[in-house]
PDB file of C-alpha atoms in Angstrom:
ATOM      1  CA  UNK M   5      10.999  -3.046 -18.096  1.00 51.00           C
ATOM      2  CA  UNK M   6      10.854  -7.386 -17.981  1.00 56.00           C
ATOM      3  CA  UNK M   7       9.597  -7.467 -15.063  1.00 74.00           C
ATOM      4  CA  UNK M   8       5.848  -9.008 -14.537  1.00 94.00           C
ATOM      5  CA  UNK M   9       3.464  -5.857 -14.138  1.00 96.00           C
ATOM      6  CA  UNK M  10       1.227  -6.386 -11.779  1.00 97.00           C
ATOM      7  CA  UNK M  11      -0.937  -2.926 -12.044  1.00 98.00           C
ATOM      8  CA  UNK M  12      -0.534  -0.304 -14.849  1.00 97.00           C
ATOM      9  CA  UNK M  13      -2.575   3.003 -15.072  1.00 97.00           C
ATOM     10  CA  UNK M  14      -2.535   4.884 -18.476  1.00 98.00           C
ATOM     11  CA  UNK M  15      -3.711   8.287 -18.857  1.00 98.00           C
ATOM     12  CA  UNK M  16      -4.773   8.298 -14.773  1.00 98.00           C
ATOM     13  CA  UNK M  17      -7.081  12.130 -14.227  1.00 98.00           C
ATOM     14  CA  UNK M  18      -8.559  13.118 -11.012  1.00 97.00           C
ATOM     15  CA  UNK M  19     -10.168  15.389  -9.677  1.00 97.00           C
ATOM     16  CA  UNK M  20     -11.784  16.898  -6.746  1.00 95.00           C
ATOM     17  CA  UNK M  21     -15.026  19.383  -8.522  1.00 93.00           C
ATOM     18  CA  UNK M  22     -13.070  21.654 -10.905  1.00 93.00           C
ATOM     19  CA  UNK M  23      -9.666  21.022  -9.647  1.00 95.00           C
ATOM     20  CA  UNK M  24      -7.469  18.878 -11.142  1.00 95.00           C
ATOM     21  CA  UNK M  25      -4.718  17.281  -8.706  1.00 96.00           C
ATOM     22  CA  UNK M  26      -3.774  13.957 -10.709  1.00 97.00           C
ATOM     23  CA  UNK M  27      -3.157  14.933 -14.837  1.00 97.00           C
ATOM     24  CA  UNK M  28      -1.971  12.542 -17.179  1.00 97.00           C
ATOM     25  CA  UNK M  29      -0.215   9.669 -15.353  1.00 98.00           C
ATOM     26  CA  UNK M  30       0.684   6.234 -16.781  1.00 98.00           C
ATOM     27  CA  UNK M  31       2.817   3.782 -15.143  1.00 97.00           C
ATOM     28  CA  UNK M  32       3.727   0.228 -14.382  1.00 97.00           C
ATOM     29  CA  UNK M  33       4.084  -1.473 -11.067  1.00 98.00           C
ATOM     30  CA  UNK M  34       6.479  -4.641 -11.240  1.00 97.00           C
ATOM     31  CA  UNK M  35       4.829  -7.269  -9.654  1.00 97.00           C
ATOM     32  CA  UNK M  36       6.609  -8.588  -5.988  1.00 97.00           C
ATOM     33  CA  UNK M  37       8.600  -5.325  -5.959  1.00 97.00           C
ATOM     34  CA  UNK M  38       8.178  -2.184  -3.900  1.00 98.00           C
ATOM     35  CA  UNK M  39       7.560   0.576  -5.504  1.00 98.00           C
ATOM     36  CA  UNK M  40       7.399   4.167  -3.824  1.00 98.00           C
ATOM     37  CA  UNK M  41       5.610   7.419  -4.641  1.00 98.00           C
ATOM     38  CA  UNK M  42       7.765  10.333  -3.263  1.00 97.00           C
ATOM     39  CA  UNK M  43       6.801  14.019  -4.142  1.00 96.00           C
ATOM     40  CA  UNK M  44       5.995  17.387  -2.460  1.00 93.00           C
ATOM     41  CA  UNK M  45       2.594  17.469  -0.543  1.00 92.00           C
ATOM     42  CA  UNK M  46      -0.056  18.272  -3.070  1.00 92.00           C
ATOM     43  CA  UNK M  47       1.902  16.415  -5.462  1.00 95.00           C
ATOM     44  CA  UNK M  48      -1.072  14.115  -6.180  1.00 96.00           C
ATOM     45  CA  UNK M  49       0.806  11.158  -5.070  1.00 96.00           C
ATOM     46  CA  UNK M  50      -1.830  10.167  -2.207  1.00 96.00           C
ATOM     47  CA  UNK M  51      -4.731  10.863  -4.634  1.00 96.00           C
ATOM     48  CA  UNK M  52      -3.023   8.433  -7.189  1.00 97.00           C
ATOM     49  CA  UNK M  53      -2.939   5.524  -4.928  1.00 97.00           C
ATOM     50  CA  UNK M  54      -6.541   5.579  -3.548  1.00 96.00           C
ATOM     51  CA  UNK M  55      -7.151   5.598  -7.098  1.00 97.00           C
ATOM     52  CA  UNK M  56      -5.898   2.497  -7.584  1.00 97.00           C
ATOM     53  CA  UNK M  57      -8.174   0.442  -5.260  1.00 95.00           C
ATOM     54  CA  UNK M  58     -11.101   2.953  -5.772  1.00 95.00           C
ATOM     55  CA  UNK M  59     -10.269   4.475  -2.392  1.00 93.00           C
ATOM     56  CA  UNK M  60     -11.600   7.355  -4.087  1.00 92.00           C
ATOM     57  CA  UNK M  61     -15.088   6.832  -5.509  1.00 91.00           C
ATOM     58  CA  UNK M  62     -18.063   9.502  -4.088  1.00 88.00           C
ATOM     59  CA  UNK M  63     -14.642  12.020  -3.614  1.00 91.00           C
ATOM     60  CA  UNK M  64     -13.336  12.468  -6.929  1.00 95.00           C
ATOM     61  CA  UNK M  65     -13.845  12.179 -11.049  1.00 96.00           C
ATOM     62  CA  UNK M  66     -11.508   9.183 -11.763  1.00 96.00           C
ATOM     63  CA  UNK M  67     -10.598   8.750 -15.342  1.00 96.00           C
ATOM     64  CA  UNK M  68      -8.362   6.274 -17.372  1.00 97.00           C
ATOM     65  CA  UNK M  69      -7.485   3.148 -17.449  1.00 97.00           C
ATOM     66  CA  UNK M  70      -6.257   0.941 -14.396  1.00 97.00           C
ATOM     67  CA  UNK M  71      -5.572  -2.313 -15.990  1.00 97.00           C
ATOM     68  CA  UNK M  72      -5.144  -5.297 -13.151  1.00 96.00           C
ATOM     69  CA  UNK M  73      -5.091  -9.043 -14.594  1.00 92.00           C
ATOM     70  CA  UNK M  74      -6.320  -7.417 -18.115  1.00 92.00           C
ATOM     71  CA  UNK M  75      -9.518  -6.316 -16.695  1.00 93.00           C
ATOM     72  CA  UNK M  76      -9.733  -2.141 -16.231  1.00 96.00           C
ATOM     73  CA  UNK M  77     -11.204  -1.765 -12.432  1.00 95.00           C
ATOM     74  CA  UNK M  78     -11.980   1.888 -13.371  1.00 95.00           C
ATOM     75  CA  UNK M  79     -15.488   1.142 -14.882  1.00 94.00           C
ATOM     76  CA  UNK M  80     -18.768   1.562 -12.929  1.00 91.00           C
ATOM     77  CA  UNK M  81     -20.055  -1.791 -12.940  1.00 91.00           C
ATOM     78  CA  UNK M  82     -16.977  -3.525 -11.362  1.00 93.00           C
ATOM     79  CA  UNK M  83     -17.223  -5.025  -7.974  1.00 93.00           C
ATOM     80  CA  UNK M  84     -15.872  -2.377  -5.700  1.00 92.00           C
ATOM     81  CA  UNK M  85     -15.822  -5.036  -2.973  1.00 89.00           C
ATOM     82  CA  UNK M  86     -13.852  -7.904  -4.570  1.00 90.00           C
ATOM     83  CA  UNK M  87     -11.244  -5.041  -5.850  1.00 94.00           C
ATOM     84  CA  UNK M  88     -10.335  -4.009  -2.572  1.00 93.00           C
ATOM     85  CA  UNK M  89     -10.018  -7.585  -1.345  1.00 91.00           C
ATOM     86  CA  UNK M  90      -7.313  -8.243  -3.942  1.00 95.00           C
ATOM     87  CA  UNK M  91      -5.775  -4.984  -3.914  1.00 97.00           C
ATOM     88  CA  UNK M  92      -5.344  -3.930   0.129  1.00 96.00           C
ATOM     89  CA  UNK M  93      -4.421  -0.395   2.072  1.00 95.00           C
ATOM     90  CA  UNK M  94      -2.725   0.177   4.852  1.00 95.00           C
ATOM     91  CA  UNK M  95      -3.107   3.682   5.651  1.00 92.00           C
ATOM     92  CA  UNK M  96      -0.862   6.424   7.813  1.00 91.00           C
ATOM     93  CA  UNK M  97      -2.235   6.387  10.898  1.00 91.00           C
ATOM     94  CA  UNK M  98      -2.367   2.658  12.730  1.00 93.00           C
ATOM     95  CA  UNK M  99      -6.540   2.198  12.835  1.00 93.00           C
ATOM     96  CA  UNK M 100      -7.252  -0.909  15.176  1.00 96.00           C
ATOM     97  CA  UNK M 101     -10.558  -1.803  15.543  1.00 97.00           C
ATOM     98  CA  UNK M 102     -12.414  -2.011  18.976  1.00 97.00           C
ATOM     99  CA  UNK M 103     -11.690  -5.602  19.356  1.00 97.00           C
ATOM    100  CA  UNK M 104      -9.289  -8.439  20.315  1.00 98.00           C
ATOM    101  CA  UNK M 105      -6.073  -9.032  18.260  1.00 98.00           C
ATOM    102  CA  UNK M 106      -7.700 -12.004  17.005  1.00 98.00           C
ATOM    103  CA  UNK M 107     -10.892 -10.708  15.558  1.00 98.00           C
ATOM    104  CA  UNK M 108      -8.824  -7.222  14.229  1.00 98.00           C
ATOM    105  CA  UNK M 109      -7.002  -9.952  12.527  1.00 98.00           C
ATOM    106  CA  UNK M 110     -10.217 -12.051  10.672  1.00 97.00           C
ATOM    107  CA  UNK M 111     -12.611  -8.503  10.197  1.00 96.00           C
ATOM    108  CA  UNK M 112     -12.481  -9.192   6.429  1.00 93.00           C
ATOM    109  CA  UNK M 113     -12.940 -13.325   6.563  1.00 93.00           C
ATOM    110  CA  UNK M 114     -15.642 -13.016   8.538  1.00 94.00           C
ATOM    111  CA  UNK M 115     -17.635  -9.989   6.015  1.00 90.00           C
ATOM    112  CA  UNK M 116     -16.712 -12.231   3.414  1.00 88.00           C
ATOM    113  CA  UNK M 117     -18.346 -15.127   5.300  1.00 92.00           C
ATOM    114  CA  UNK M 118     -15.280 -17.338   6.738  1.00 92.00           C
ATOM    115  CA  UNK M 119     -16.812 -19.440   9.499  1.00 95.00           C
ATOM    116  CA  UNK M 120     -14.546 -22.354   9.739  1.00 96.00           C
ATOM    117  CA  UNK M 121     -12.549 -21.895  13.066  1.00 96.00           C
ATOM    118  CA  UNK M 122      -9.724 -23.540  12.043  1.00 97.00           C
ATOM    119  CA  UNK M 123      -9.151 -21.606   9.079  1.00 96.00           C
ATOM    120  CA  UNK M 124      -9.587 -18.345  10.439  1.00 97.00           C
ATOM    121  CA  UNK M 125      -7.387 -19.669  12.988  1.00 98.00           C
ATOM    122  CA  UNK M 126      -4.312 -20.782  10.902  1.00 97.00           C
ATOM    123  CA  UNK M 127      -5.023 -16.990   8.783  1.00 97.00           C
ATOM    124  CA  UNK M 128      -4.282 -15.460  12.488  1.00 98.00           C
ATOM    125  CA  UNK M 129      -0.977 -17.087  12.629  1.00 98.00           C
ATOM    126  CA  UNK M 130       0.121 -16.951   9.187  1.00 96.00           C
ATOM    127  CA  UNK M 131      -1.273 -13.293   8.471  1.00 97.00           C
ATOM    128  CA  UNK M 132       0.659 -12.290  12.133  1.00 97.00           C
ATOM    129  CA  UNK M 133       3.419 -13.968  11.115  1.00 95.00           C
ATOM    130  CA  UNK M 134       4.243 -12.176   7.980  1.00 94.00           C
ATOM    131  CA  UNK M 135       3.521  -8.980   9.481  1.00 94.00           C
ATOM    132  CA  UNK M 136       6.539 -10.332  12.230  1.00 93.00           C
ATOM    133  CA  UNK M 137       4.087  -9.753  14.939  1.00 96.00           C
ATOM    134  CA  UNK M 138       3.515 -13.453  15.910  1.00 97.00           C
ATOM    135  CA  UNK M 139       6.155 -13.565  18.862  1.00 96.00           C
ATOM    136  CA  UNK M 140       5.070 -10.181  20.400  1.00 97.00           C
ATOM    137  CA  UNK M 141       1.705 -11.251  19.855  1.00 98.00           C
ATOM    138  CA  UNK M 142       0.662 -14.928  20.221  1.00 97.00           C
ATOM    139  CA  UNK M 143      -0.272 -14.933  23.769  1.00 98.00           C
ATOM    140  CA  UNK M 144      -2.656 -12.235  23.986  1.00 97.00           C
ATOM    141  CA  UNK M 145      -5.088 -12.845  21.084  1.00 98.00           C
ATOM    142  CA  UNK M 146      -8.176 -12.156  22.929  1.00 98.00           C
ATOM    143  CA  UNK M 147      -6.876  -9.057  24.522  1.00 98.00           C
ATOM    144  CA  UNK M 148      -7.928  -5.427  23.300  1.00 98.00           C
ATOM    145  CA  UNK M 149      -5.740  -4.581  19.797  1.00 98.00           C
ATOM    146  CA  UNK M 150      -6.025  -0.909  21.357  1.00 97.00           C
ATOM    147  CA  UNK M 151      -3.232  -1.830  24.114  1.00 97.00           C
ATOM    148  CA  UNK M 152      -0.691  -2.399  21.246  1.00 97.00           C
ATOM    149  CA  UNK M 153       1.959   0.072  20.809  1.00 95.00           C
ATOM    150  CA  UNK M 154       1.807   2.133  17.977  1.00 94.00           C
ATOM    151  CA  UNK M 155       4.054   0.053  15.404  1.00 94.00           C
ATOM    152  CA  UNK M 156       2.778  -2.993  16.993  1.00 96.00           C
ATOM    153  CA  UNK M 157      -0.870  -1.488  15.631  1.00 97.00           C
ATOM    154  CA  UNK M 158       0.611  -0.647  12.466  1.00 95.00           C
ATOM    155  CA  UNK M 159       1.656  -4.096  12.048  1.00 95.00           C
ATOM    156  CA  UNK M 160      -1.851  -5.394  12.922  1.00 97.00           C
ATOM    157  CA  UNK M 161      -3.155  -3.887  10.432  1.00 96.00           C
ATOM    158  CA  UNK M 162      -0.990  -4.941   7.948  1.00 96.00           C
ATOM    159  CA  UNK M 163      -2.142  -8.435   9.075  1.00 97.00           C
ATOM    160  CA  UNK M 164      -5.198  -7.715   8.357  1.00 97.00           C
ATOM    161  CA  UNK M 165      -4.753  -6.558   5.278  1.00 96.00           C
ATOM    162  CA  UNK M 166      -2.872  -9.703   4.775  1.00 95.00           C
ATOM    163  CA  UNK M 167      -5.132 -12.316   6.223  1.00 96.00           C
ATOM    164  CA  UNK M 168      -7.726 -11.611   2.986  1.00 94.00           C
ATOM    165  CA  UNK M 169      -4.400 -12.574   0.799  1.00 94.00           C
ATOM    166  CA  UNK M 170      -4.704  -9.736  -1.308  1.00 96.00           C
ATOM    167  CA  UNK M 171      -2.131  -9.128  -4.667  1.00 97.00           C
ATOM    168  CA  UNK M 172      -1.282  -6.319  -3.775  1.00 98.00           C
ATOM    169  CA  UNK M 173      -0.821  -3.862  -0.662  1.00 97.00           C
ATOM    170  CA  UNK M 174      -1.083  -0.319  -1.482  1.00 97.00           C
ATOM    171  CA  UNK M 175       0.547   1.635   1.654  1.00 97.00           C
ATOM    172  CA  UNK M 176       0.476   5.578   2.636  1.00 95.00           C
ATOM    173  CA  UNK M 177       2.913   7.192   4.483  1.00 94.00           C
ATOM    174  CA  UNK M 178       2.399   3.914   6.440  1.00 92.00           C
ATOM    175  CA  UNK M 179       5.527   4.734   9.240  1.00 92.00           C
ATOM    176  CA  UNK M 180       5.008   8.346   9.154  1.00 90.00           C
ATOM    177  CA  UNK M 181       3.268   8.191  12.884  1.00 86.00           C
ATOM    178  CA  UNK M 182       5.977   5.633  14.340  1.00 89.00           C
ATOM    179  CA  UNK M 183       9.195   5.802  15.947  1.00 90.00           C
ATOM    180  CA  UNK M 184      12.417   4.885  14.298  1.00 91.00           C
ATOM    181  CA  UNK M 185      12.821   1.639  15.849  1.00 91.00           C
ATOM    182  CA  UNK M 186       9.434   0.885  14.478  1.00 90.00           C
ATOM    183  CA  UNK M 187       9.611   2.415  11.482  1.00 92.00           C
ATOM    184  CA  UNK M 188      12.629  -0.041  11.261  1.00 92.00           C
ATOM    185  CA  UNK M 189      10.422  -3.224  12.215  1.00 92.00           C
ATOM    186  CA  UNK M 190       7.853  -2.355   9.378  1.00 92.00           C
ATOM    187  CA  UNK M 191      10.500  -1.668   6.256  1.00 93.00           C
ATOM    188  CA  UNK M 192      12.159  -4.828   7.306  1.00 93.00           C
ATOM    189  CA  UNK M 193       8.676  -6.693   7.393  1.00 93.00           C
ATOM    190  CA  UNK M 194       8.011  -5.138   3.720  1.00 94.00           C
ATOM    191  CA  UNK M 195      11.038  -6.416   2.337  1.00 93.00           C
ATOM    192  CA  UNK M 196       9.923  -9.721   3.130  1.00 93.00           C
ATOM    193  CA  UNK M 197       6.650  -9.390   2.285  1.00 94.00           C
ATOM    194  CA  UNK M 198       7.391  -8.547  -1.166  1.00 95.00           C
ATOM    195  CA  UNK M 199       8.499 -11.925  -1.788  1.00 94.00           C
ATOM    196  CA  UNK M 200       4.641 -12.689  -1.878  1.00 94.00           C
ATOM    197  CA  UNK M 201       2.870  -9.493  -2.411  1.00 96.00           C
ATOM    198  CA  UNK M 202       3.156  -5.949  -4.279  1.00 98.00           C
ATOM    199  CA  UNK M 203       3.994  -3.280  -2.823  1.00 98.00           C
ATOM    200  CA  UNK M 204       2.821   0.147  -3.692  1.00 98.00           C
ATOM    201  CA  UNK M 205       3.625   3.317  -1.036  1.00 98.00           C
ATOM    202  CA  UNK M 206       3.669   7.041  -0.373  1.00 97.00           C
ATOM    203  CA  UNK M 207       6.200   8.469   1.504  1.00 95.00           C
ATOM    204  CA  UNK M 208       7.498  11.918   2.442  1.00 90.00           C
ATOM    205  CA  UNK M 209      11.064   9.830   3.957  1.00 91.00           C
ATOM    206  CA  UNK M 210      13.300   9.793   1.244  1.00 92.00           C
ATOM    207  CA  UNK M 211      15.301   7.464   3.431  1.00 92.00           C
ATOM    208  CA  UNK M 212      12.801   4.916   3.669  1.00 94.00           C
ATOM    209  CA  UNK M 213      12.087   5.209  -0.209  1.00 96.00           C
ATOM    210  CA  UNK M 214      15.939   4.503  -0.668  1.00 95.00           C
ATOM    211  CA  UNK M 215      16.054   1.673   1.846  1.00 94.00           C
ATOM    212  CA  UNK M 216      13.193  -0.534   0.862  1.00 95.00           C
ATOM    213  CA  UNK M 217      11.603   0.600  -2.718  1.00 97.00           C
ATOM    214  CA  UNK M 218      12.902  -1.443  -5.726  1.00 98.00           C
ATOM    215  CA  UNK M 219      11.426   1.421  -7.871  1.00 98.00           C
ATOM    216  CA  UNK M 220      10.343   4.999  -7.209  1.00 98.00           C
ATOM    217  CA  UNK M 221       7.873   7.683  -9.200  1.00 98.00           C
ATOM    218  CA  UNK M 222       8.666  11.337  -8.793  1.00 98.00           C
ATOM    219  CA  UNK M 223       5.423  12.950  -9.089  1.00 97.00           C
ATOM    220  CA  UNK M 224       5.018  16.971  -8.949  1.00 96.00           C
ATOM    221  CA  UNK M 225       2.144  18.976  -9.224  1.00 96.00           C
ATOM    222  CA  UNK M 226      -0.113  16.305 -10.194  1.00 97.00           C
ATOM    223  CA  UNK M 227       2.163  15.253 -13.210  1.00 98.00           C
ATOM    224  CA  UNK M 228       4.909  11.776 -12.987  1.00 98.00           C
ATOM    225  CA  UNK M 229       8.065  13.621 -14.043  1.00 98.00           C
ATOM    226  CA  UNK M 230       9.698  10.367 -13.436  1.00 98.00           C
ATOM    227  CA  UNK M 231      10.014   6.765 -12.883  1.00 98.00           C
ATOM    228  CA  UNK M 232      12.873   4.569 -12.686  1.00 97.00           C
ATOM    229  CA  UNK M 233      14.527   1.984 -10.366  1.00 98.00           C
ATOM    230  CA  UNK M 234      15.096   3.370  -7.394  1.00 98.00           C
ATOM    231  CA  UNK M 235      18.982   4.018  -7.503  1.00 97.00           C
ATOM    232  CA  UNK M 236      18.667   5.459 -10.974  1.00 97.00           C
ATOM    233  CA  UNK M 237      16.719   8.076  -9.341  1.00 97.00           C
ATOM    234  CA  UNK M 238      18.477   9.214  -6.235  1.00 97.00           C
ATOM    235  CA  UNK M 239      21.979   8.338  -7.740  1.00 96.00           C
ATOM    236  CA  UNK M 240      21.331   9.907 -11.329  1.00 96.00           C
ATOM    237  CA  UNK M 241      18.017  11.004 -12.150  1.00 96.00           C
ATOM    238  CA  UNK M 242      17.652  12.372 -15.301  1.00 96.00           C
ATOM    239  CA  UNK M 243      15.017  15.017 -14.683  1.00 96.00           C
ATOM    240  CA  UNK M 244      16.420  18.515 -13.475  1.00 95.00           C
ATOM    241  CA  UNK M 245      13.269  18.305 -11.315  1.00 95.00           C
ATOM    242  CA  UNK M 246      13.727  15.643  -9.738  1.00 96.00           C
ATOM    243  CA  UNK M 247      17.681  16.494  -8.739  1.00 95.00           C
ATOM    244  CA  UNK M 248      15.694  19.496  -7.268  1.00 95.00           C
ATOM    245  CA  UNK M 249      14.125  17.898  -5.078  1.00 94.00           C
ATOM    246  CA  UNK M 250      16.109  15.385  -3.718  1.00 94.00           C
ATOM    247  CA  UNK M 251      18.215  17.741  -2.849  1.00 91.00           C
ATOM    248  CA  UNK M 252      16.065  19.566  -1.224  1.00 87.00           C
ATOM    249  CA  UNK M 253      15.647  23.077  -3.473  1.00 82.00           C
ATOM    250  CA  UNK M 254      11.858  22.485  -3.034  1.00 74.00           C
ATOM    251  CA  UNK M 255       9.154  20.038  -1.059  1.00 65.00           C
TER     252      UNK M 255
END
């Protein structure tokens, strides 16, 4: 792989008390690519990418390396905070805050201590923008994010993921509660997106994974059985278990 990495794990182990659900999983994520995690539920896929902005600290033993910039974020004494900032979720279910458009939009400027109106301003429209909800959006700022449709809330929150310019964007299952014509809106939006951000996501659509990843990991029962670009894998993978399960014999 030539491609700039922008994340790697090596040797990634989690689990929850005694049980192991993530064993033994190194990989690479090209940097301004999309890469998706398909798999069977329980397939560890999930727990792997809350691992990788430490979505799963207080929940789970976490061990190996997750190298980002050189630096591995899996060690105690690294700012939790400031990882998360550069490293972003988006999760399944659209989860607007209480509040305006607007201030859904700024939540993380303003914990990390934005005050300049015109800043957090111009971060509304660009942050909107990218997420293509600008033009649905633009006149009702101050109005309650909790009137938005559901894709138009999934969107929002991709703004504000996007409005505390992370790297990356880790993303689960994040269409899996929309409608096709929304689900449509959002891949489209990620395929732009990617031009400036990495993309990391979950999903159970193998469509979707087809469509918009540039790369895809196979994971089953906690293990990566593979990883390739993404029409090596549905076209010719070269794992029997993967062929298995793309074409449906199991998941």
């Amino acid at each position: 792989m030539t491609e700039q990495i922008a994340l790697e794990v090596k040797d990634l182990h989690v689990a929850y008390g005694d049980k192991q659900v993530v064993q033994d999983v190194s990989l690479k994520f090209p940097a301004h690519q999309i890469t998706a995690m398909i798999g069977a539920s329980g397939s560890g896929k999930s727990t792997v990418l809350r691992s990788l902005n430490r979505m799963n600290d207080n929940l789970a033993t976490v061990t190996g390396l997750i190298n980002f910039h050189g630096f591995n974020i899996n060690q105690p004494d690294v700012n939790v905070y400031r990882v998360r900032q550069q490293i972003g979720m988006v999760f399944q279910q659209p989860t607007p805050f209480p509040l305006s458009i607007y201030e859904n939009v700024i939540y993380g400027l303003r914990l990390a201590g934005e005050r300049d109106r015109q800043v957090l301003d111009q971060r509304v429209e660009e942050s909107l923008r990218q997420a293509a909800l600008w033009d649905e959006v633009k006149d009702q700022l101050k109005e309650s994010a909790l009137a938005l449709s559901g894709g138009q809330q999934q969107r929002l929150c991709i703004a504000r993921t996007l409005a505390v310019r992370p790297e990356i964007i880790l993303m689960d299952e994040p269409t899996s509660a929309l409608d096709p014509v929304s689900t449509s809106q959002i891949e489209d939006t990620l395929v732009q997106l990617k031009k400036q951000f990495t993309i990391i996501m979950v999903t159970h659509n193998m469509q979707q994974a087809s469509r918009s990843a540039d790369w895809t990991a196979f994971m089953h029962q906690g293990r990566l059985v593979e990883f390739g670009p993404t029409s090596q894998i549905f076209m010719n993978p070269q794992e029997e278990q993967t062929a298995d399960y793309l074409s449906g014999k199991f998941g």
